Short mmCIF file of N, CA and C in Angstrom, two decimals:
data_model
loop_
_atom_site.label_atom_id
_atom_site.label_comp_id
_atom_site.label_asym_id
_atom_site.label_seq_id
_atom_site.Cartn_x
_atom_site.Cartn_y
_atom_site.Cartn_z
N MET A 1 72.32 101.49 30.11
CA MET A 1 71.32 102.07 31.21
C MET A 1 71.80 100.84 32.33
N LYS A 2 72.11 101.45 33.51
CA LYS A 2 72.26 100.48 34.45
C LYS A 2 70.96 100.42 35.39
N THR A 3 70.52 98.99 35.65
CA THR A 3 69.40 98.95 36.50
C THR A 3 69.70 98.23 37.73
N LYS A 4 68.90 98.42 38.64
CA LYS A 4 68.99 97.93 40.11
C LYS A 4 68.48 96.60 40.00
N ALA A 5 69.19 95.83 40.73
CA ALA A 5 69.16 94.31 40.43
C ALA A 5 68.61 93.81 41.92
N VAL A 6 68.61 94.17 42.98
CA VAL A 6 68.34 93.54 44.35
C VAL A 6 68.16 94.58 45.19
N LEU A 7 67.56 94.22 46.44
CA LEU A 7 67.45 95.17 47.66
C LEU A 7 68.49 95.09 48.11
N SER A 8 69.18 96.00 48.94
CA SER A 8 70.30 95.88 49.74
C SER A 8 69.83 95.62 50.92
N GLN A 9 70.79 95.14 51.89
CA GLN A 9 70.22 95.09 53.39
C GLN A 9 69.80 96.37 54.07
N THR A 10 70.12 97.54 53.45
CA THR A 10 70.08 98.92 54.21
C THR A 10 68.43 99.28 53.79
N GLU A 11 68.11 98.76 52.33
CA GLU A 11 66.72 99.02 51.97
C GLU A 11 65.82 98.18 52.64
N VAL A 12 66.15 96.88 52.95
CA VAL A 12 65.35 96.05 53.63
C VAL A 12 65.09 96.58 55.11
N THR A 13 66.02 97.08 55.53
CA THR A 13 65.80 97.70 57.09
C THR A 13 64.99 98.70 56.85
N ALA A 14 65.11 99.68 56.08
CA ALA A 14 64.34 101.02 55.76
C ALA A 14 62.86 100.27 55.51
N ILE A 15 62.71 99.62 54.85
CA ILE A 15 61.17 99.17 54.25
C ILE A 15 60.61 98.46 55.75
N LEU A 16 61.56 97.59 56.31
CA LEU A 16 60.79 96.86 57.67
C LEU A 16 60.70 98.16 58.68
N ASP A 17 61.60 99.03 58.86
CA ASP A 17 61.16 100.23 59.88
C ASP A 17 59.98 100.81 59.63
N ALA A 18 59.90 101.17 58.42
CA ALA A 18 58.89 102.20 57.92
C ALA A 18 57.32 101.50 58.05
N ALA A 19 57.48 100.09 57.91
CA ALA A 19 56.09 99.35 57.84
C ALA A 19 56.04 99.13 59.40
N ARG A 20 56.71 98.63 60.04
CA ARG A 20 56.76 98.43 61.41
C ARG A 20 56.01 99.82 62.23
N SER A 21 56.82 101.00 61.64
CA SER A 21 56.24 102.19 62.42
C SER A 21 54.83 102.46 62.06
N GLU A 22 54.49 101.95 60.60
CA GLU A 22 53.11 102.44 60.26
C GLU A 22 51.92 101.80 60.96
N ALA A 23 52.26 100.18 61.37
CA ALA A 23 51.45 99.36 62.00
C ALA A 23 51.46 99.79 63.65
N GLN A 24 52.44 100.21 64.04
CA GLN A 24 52.60 100.42 65.45
C GLN A 24 51.71 101.71 65.64
N ASN A 25 51.82 102.69 64.88
CA ASN A 25 51.11 104.20 64.97
C ASN A 25 49.64 103.82 65.08
N ASN A 26 49.06 102.58 64.46
CA ASN A 26 47.82 102.40 64.30
C ASN A 26 47.53 101.28 65.32
N GLY A 27 48.43 100.71 66.10
CA GLY A 27 48.13 99.78 67.03
C GLY A 27 47.53 98.32 66.55
N TRP A 28 48.37 97.97 65.34
CA TRP A 28 48.06 96.95 64.58
C TRP A 28 49.14 95.63 64.75
N ALA A 29 48.79 94.63 65.49
CA ALA A 29 49.83 93.59 65.62
C ALA A 29 49.89 92.54 64.48
N VAL A 30 50.66 92.96 63.57
CA VAL A 30 50.73 92.04 62.21
C VAL A 30 52.02 91.37 62.11
N THR A 31 52.02 90.69 60.96
CA THR A 31 53.16 89.95 60.55
C THR A 31 53.92 90.68 59.04
N ILE A 32 55.11 91.10 59.04
CA ILE A 32 55.68 91.73 57.96
C ILE A 32 56.59 91.21 57.37
N VAL A 33 56.44 90.86 56.07
CA VAL A 33 58.01 90.18 55.25
C VAL A 33 57.98 91.03 54.23
N VAL A 34 59.36 90.95 53.80
CA VAL A 34 60.07 91.82 52.78
C VAL A 34 60.62 90.54 51.98
N ALA A 35 60.38 90.48 50.64
CA ALA A 35 60.98 89.41 49.77
C ALA A 35 61.60 89.96 48.73
N ASP A 36 62.43 89.19 48.00
CA ASP A 36 63.23 89.72 46.84
C ASP A 36 62.32 89.21 45.65
N ASP A 37 62.79 89.60 44.38
CA ASP A 37 61.95 89.63 43.20
C ASP A 37 61.46 88.29 42.68
N GLY A 38 62.29 87.10 43.33
CA GLY A 38 61.71 85.68 43.12
C GLY A 38 60.90 85.37 44.29
N GLY A 39 60.26 86.25 45.41
CA GLY A 39 59.48 85.91 46.24
C GLY A 39 60.14 84.98 47.39
N HIS A 40 61.55 85.29 47.54
CA HIS A 40 62.11 84.60 48.78
C HIS A 40 62.24 85.43 49.88
N PRO A 41 61.87 85.06 50.91
CA PRO A 41 61.72 85.88 52.05
C PRO A 41 63.32 86.65 52.40
N LEU A 42 63.32 87.98 52.59
CA LEU A 42 64.52 88.56 52.94
C LEU A 42 64.64 89.13 54.48
N ALA A 43 63.35 88.96 54.97
CA ALA A 43 63.09 89.78 56.59
C ALA A 43 61.86 89.35 56.82
N LEU A 44 61.67 89.03 58.15
CA LEU A 44 60.47 88.62 58.65
C LEU A 44 59.98 89.24 59.89
N GLU A 45 59.02 89.60 60.35
CA GLU A 45 58.89 90.09 61.75
C GLU A 45 57.48 90.02 62.13
N ARG A 46 57.27 89.54 63.39
CA ARG A 46 55.72 89.45 63.88
C ARG A 46 55.85 90.69 64.95
N LEU A 47 54.80 91.38 65.11
CA LEU A 47 54.60 92.45 66.00
C LEU A 47 53.58 91.96 67.11
N ASP A 48 52.90 90.66 67.14
CA ASP A 48 52.25 90.14 68.07
C ASP A 48 52.90 89.28 69.25
N GLY A 49 54.43 89.47 68.96
CA GLY A 49 55.05 88.67 70.03
C GLY A 49 55.40 87.18 69.67
N CYS A 50 54.63 86.73 68.64
CA CYS A 50 54.79 85.22 68.43
C CYS A 50 55.94 84.89 67.35
N ALA A 51 56.23 83.57 67.66
CA ALA A 51 57.28 82.93 66.90
C ALA A 51 57.35 83.40 65.48
N PRO A 52 58.22 83.72 64.78
CA PRO A 52 58.41 84.11 63.40
C PRO A 52 58.28 83.01 62.45
N ILE A 53 58.05 81.82 62.75
CA ILE A 53 58.09 80.60 62.12
C ILE A 53 56.47 80.63 61.60
N ALA A 54 55.61 81.00 62.42
CA ALA A 54 54.04 81.11 62.27
C ALA A 54 53.46 82.09 61.46
N SER A 55 53.99 82.38 60.24
CA SER A 55 53.59 83.55 59.44
C SER A 55 53.47 83.34 57.95
N TYR A 56 52.92 82.30 57.92
CA TYR A 56 52.58 81.71 56.46
C TYR A 56 52.13 82.61 55.65
N ILE A 57 50.89 83.28 56.28
CA ILE A 57 49.96 84.09 54.98
C ILE A 57 50.97 85.47 54.68
N ALA A 58 51.71 85.91 55.58
CA ALA A 58 52.55 86.90 55.15
C ALA A 58 53.53 86.79 54.09
N THR A 59 54.18 85.60 54.30
CA THR A 59 55.19 85.18 53.57
C THR A 59 54.49 84.71 51.99
N GLU A 60 53.50 84.29 51.95
CA GLU A 60 52.90 83.91 50.76
C GLU A 60 52.49 85.03 50.25
N LYS A 61 52.07 86.16 50.92
CA LYS A 61 51.63 87.39 50.14
C LYS A 61 52.60 87.94 49.50
N ALA A 62 53.91 88.07 50.06
CA ALA A 62 55.08 88.54 50.09
C ALA A 62 55.37 88.12 48.35
N ARG A 63 55.77 86.66 48.77
CA ARG A 63 56.06 85.97 47.73
C ARG A 63 54.99 85.90 46.18
N SER A 64 53.87 85.77 46.62
CA SER A 64 52.93 86.31 45.26
C SER A 64 52.84 87.52 44.73
N ALA A 65 53.21 88.43 45.39
CA ALA A 65 53.29 89.98 45.01
C ALA A 65 54.59 89.97 44.04
N ALA A 66 55.87 89.49 44.40
CA ALA A 66 57.04 89.47 43.68
C ALA A 66 56.80 88.19 42.44
N VAL A 67 56.40 87.30 42.53
CA VAL A 67 56.43 86.16 41.74
C VAL A 67 55.08 86.43 40.76
N GLY A 68 54.14 86.91 41.25
CA GLY A 68 53.03 87.06 40.36
C GLY A 68 53.37 88.24 39.26
N ARG A 69 54.10 89.36 39.84
CA ARG A 69 54.64 90.28 39.00
C ARG A 69 55.25 90.00 37.83
N ARG A 70 56.36 89.08 38.44
CA ARG A 70 57.27 88.67 37.38
C ARG A 70 56.43 87.83 36.13
N GLU A 71 55.64 86.74 36.55
CA GLU A 71 55.16 86.07 35.72
C GLU A 71 54.03 86.71 34.77
N THR A 72 53.44 87.75 35.20
CA THR A 72 52.90 88.45 34.16
C THR A 72 53.23 88.87 32.89
N LYS A 73 54.43 89.05 33.17
CA LYS A 73 55.37 89.56 31.78
C LYS A 73 56.80 88.59 31.93
N GLY A 74 56.82 87.40 32.08
CA GLY A 74 58.16 86.44 32.27
C GLY A 74 58.65 86.41 31.10
N TYR A 75 57.95 85.72 29.87
CA TYR A 75 58.69 85.51 28.95
C TYR A 75 59.11 86.89 28.41
N GLU A 76 58.29 88.05 28.34
CA GLU A 76 59.00 88.98 27.41
C GLU A 76 60.33 89.49 28.18
N ASP A 77 60.53 89.34 29.69
CA ASP A 77 61.57 89.91 30.29
C ASP A 77 62.63 89.16 30.02
N MET A 78 62.44 87.71 29.86
CA MET A 78 63.61 86.98 29.62
C MET A 78 64.04 87.06 28.17
N VAL A 79 63.37 87.20 27.19
CA VAL A 79 63.77 87.68 25.74
C VAL A 79 64.48 89.00 25.85
N ASN A 80 64.04 89.77 26.69
CA ASN A 80 64.67 91.12 26.83
C ASN A 80 65.48 91.11 27.84
N GLY A 81 66.11 90.40 28.12
CA GLY A 81 67.22 90.20 29.21
C GLY A 81 66.63 90.76 30.78
N GLY A 82 65.38 90.52 30.96
CA GLY A 82 65.04 90.93 32.32
C GLY A 82 65.34 89.54 33.40
N ARG A 83 65.35 89.90 34.64
CA ARG A 83 65.47 88.91 35.50
C ARG A 83 64.45 87.97 35.61
N ASN A 84 64.77 86.95 35.79
CA ASN A 84 63.78 85.74 36.22
C ASN A 84 64.03 84.68 37.00
N ALA A 85 64.59 85.53 38.44
CA ALA A 85 64.46 84.72 39.63
C ALA A 85 63.18 84.02 39.77
N PHE A 86 62.09 84.49 39.31
CA PHE A 86 60.80 83.90 39.87
C PHE A 86 60.86 82.51 39.55
N LEU A 87 61.76 82.16 38.34
CA LEU A 87 61.38 80.51 38.02
C LEU A 87 61.93 79.67 39.11
N SER A 88 62.93 79.96 39.85
CA SER A 88 63.27 79.12 40.95
C SER A 88 62.43 79.57 42.41
N ALA A 89 61.36 80.09 42.35
CA ALA A 89 60.72 80.15 43.56
C ALA A 89 59.66 79.00 43.65
N PRO A 90 59.27 78.87 45.06
CA PRO A 90 58.35 77.97 45.09
C PRO A 90 57.12 78.16 44.50
N VAL A 91 56.13 77.03 44.30
CA VAL A 91 55.00 77.18 43.75
C VAL A 91 54.13 78.19 44.27
N VAL A 92 53.21 79.08 43.70
CA VAL A 92 52.54 80.06 44.23
C VAL A 92 51.22 79.34 44.17
N CYS A 93 50.27 79.51 45.17
CA CYS A 93 48.78 79.08 45.08
C CYS A 93 47.89 80.38 44.56
N SER A 94 48.38 81.53 44.92
CA SER A 94 47.33 82.70 44.81
C SER A 94 48.44 83.89 44.13
N LEU A 95 47.79 84.85 43.55
CA LEU A 95 48.32 86.02 43.26
C LEU A 95 47.78 87.18 43.67
N GLU A 96 47.18 86.98 44.88
CA GLU A 96 46.61 88.02 45.63
C GLU A 96 47.42 88.33 46.93
N GLY A 97 47.34 89.93 47.35
CA GLY A 97 47.99 90.29 48.51
C GLY A 97 49.41 90.74 48.25
N GLY A 98 50.13 91.58 49.08
CA GLY A 98 51.25 92.36 48.94
C GLY A 98 51.48 93.15 48.14
N VAL A 99 52.77 93.79 48.23
CA VAL A 99 52.94 95.04 47.14
C VAL A 99 54.37 95.13 46.85
N PRO A 100 54.38 95.03 45.35
CA PRO A 100 55.56 94.89 44.65
C PRO A 100 56.49 96.03 44.88
N VAL A 101 57.81 95.97 45.23
CA VAL A 101 58.88 97.18 45.25
C VAL A 101 59.23 97.18 43.69
N ILE A 102 59.00 98.42 42.87
CA ILE A 102 59.31 98.52 41.39
C ILE A 102 60.29 99.67 41.41
N VAL A 103 61.20 99.51 40.99
CA VAL A 103 62.43 100.75 40.74
C VAL A 103 62.55 100.50 39.26
N GLU A 104 62.28 101.67 38.67
CA GLU A 104 62.67 102.02 37.17
C GLU A 104 62.13 101.00 36.13
N GLY A 105 60.58 100.76 36.84
CA GLY A 105 59.91 99.33 36.10
C GLY A 105 60.44 97.85 36.05
N GLN A 106 61.19 97.67 37.21
CA GLN A 106 61.91 96.57 37.48
C GLN A 106 61.40 96.20 38.96
N VAL A 107 60.72 94.95 39.15
CA VAL A 107 60.55 94.47 40.44
C VAL A 107 61.64 94.14 40.78
N ILE A 108 61.89 94.50 41.97
CA ILE A 108 63.22 94.08 43.09
C ILE A 108 62.73 93.27 44.26
N GLY A 109 61.53 93.37 44.19
CA GLY A 109 60.93 92.84 45.81
C GLY A 109 59.50 93.06 46.19
N SER A 110 59.30 92.61 47.24
CA SER A 110 57.78 93.01 47.56
C SER A 110 57.67 93.05 49.16
N VAL A 111 56.39 93.42 49.59
CA VAL A 111 56.20 93.48 51.02
C VAL A 111 54.89 92.94 51.12
N GLY A 112 54.91 91.95 52.47
CA GLY A 112 53.58 91.49 52.41
C GLY A 112 53.07 91.63 53.83
N VAL A 113 51.80 91.79 54.24
CA VAL A 113 51.51 91.89 55.80
C VAL A 113 50.39 91.22 55.80
N SER A 114 50.31 90.39 57.18
CA SER A 114 48.89 89.80 57.61
C SER A 114 48.42 90.25 58.88
N GLY A 115 47.37 90.25 59.36
CA GLY A 115 46.86 90.02 60.70
C GLY A 115 45.78 90.99 60.94
N VAL A 116 45.49 92.23 59.39
CA VAL A 116 44.53 93.19 59.32
C VAL A 116 43.64 92.85 58.30
N THR A 117 43.05 93.97 57.97
CA THR A 117 42.09 93.91 56.72
C THR A 117 42.97 94.33 55.66
N ALA A 118 42.45 93.96 54.31
CA ALA A 118 43.24 94.16 53.13
C ALA A 118 43.79 95.60 52.82
N ALA A 119 42.74 96.87 53.42
CA ALA A 119 42.92 98.15 53.28
C ALA A 119 44.14 98.25 53.94
N GLN A 120 43.99 97.71 55.37
CA GLN A 120 45.19 98.06 56.31
C GLN A 120 46.52 97.34 55.95
N ASP A 121 46.51 96.20 55.69
CA ASP A 121 47.75 95.61 55.09
C ASP A 121 48.25 96.25 54.26
N ALA A 122 47.57 97.05 53.18
CA ALA A 122 48.17 97.50 51.87
C ALA A 122 48.79 98.97 52.46
N GLN A 123 48.12 99.53 53.69
CA GLN A 123 48.63 100.68 54.15
C GLN A 123 50.03 100.50 54.50
N ILE A 124 50.17 99.38 55.20
CA ILE A 124 51.61 99.17 56.06
C ILE A 124 52.54 99.17 54.98
N ALA A 125 52.04 98.16 53.80
CA ALA A 125 53.21 97.39 53.11
C ALA A 125 53.61 98.76 52.17
N LYS A 126 52.79 99.69 51.88
CA LYS A 126 53.01 100.69 50.95
C LYS A 126 53.97 101.82 51.75
N ALA A 127 53.50 101.95 53.11
CA ALA A 127 54.38 102.65 53.90
C ALA A 127 55.83 102.30 53.94
N GLY A 128 56.09 101.00 53.92
CA GLY A 128 57.51 100.18 53.92
C GLY A 128 58.04 100.48 52.55
N VAL A 129 57.28 100.53 51.48
CA VAL A 129 57.80 100.74 50.06
C VAL A 129 58.20 102.01 49.84
N ALA A 130 57.45 102.85 50.23
CA ALA A 130 57.74 104.58 50.24
C ALA A 130 59.00 104.85 51.17
N ALA A 131 59.63 104.15 51.79
CA ALA A 131 60.49 104.47 52.56
C ALA A 131 61.81 104.45 51.65
N ILE A 132 61.84 103.86 50.65
CA ILE A 132 63.18 103.70 49.63
C ILE A 132 62.58 104.28 48.40
N ALA A 133 61.71 104.94 48.35
CA ALA A 133 61.02 105.38 46.92
C ALA A 133 62.18 106.64 46.32
N ASN A 134 62.23 106.77 45.27
CA ASN A 134 63.33 107.99 44.88
C ASN A 134 62.76 109.23 44.81
#
């Protein structure tokens, strides 16, 4: 059985484009981050015109979504040959926020959004994830 290991650059771009479109259609100036399955940022964009470096919350949301999902079944995955990139991720202080990207039961990344309410950021993140759904 072939499993998908990583998000391609094309998929990262599609996620970011769809999330940005959802945010802009609703008039929300937010920060959007796409991360790999270990929580390491692959793309970061702020829609409020500020410097990308000042987006700590969205980065942490994306990281905790990926890392948190991996840690919930970490040992089981390692024993069964699952990916364990989360072991190299920075320490996570919270497992809240963010939406994991799951393909065939495998977490391959996540999307985090900051700057709006929890329901609104989930709506933006889910729109991004839906852009690459099979």
